[in-house]
Amino acid sequence: MIPEPAPTVRELLAFYLEAGVDCALAEESIDRLAEADAPPPAPRAAPPVEAPRPVAAPAVIRGEVAPAPEVAIASAREAARTAPTLEALRELMQSFEGCALKHTATRLVFADGNPQARIMFVGEAPGRDEDIEGLPFVGRSGKLLDLMIGAIGLNRSTAYIANVIPWRPPGNRTPTPQETQICLPFIQRQIELVNPDVLVTLGNPSTQTLLSTREGIMRTRGRWFDYNTGARTIRALPTFHPAYLLRSPSYKRLAWQDLRAIARVMAGAN
Ligand code: URA
């Protein structure tokens, strides 16, 4: 049998791109084979015996190995709970080390728009353009979102926009359930601090995560839900994610119905 010729660099790069690898994660490549020869870490010294202390969420420390998901979730809850303002929340998230996505993303994508807005839109996770700019919904789907909200007289100075996950998953892969649960306390606190009258969840992942439903977007879109911010109950409406509408433009008709329902509620009509 004649051996296959070795792939060219161009073919290898095309293969990586196809597989979703579209960015370098570090300046220097890592020799994983050499890592296998590294000596195992020294065993930890046994901790001194102490009187039991009140249970607090374990802090997730910079530079330590990734914490177990329950530890990261508890730490995110504790951090989010203590953030008194949006700026404090952003700073806590910048220094939070419990979500592995932070290490592959370029930067935190916290929010865009007006924190005083009466309406808040929440998507799933930043993509490549958002990761570069540090702002949510600035790529193709963001352009469509701007048109959608513009059609009911809103823009980024009258609306607030964020994502459930604030770091871009590598290659735009779907965030894992653990990653979503780790990030959930942060977006919940962000909603509480913005305190909008109306919350719009964009697409299935955001809807299912924030509104605790397992129903799909075809069933949930256009239906009003109650959302408890922790301080009060507000109205929440799921609608299609703009990226979905770019792929399936025939659903724009239903999205328009949802937008008109939002406009009516914002005007105090029902
Ligand atoms: N898709 C999202 O869900 N959020 C963004 O910010 C961009 C694309």
PDB file of C-alpha atoms and ligand atoms in Angstrom, residues 109 123-127 130 135-139 141-142 162-163 202 241 243, ligand 1:
ATOM      1  CA  VAL A 109     -17.491  40.196  27.672  1.00  0.00           C
ATOM      2  CA  GLY A 123     -27.896  35.787  24.790  1.00  0.00           C
ATOM      3  CA  GLU A 124     -25.898  32.602  25.213  1.00  0.00           C
ATOM      4  CA  ALA A 125     -22.171  33.349  24.937  1.00  0.00           C
ATOM      5  CA  PRO A 126     -19.836  35.664  23.033  1.00  0.00           C
ATOM      6  CA  GLY A 127     -18.502  34.647  19.640  1.00  0.00           C
ATOM      7  CA  GLU A 130     -17.398  39.787  20.758  1.00  0.00           C
ATOM      8  CA  LEU A 135     -18.768  43.690  23.886  1.00  0.00           C
ATOM      9  CA  PRO A 136     -21.773  41.402  23.398  1.00  0.00           C
ATOM     10  CA  PHE A 137     -23.563  41.061  20.078  1.00  0.00           C
ATOM     11  CA  VAL A 138     -21.240  43.030  17.825  1.00  0.00           C
ATOM     12  CA  GLY A 139     -20.881  40.429  15.043  1.00  0.00           C
ATOM     13  CA  SER A 141     -26.074  38.385  14.849  1.00  0.00           C
ATOM     14  CA  GLY A 142     -25.481  41.572  16.820  1.00  0.00           C
ATOM     15  CA  ALA A 162     -25.432  40.633  28.190  1.00  0.00           C
ATOM     16  CA  ASN A 163     -24.894  36.880  27.908  1.00  0.00           C
ATOM     17  CA  LEU A 202     -32.528  35.209  23.176  1.00  0.00           C
ATOM     18  CA  HIS A 241     -31.715  34.138  18.858  1.00  0.00           C
ATOM     19  CA  ALA A 243     -28.106  33.866  14.838  1.00  0.00           C
TER      20      ALA A 243
HETATM   21  N1  URA B   1     -24.304  35.199  20.314  1.00  0.00           N
HETATM   22  C1  URA B   1     -24.606  35.388  21.618  1.00  0.00           C
HETATM   23  O1  URA B   1     -25.377  34.623  22.203  1.00  0.00           O
HETATM   24  N2  URA B   1     -24.037  36.400  22.250  1.00  0.00           N
HETATM   25  C2  URA B   1     -23.208  37.258  21.660  1.00  0.00           C
HETATM   26  O2  URA B   1     -22.740  38.185  22.325  1.00  0.00           O
HETATM   27  C3  URA B   1     -22.932  37.063  20.292  1.00  0.00           C
HETATM   28  C4  URA B   1     -23.480  36.029  19.646  1.00  0.00           C
END
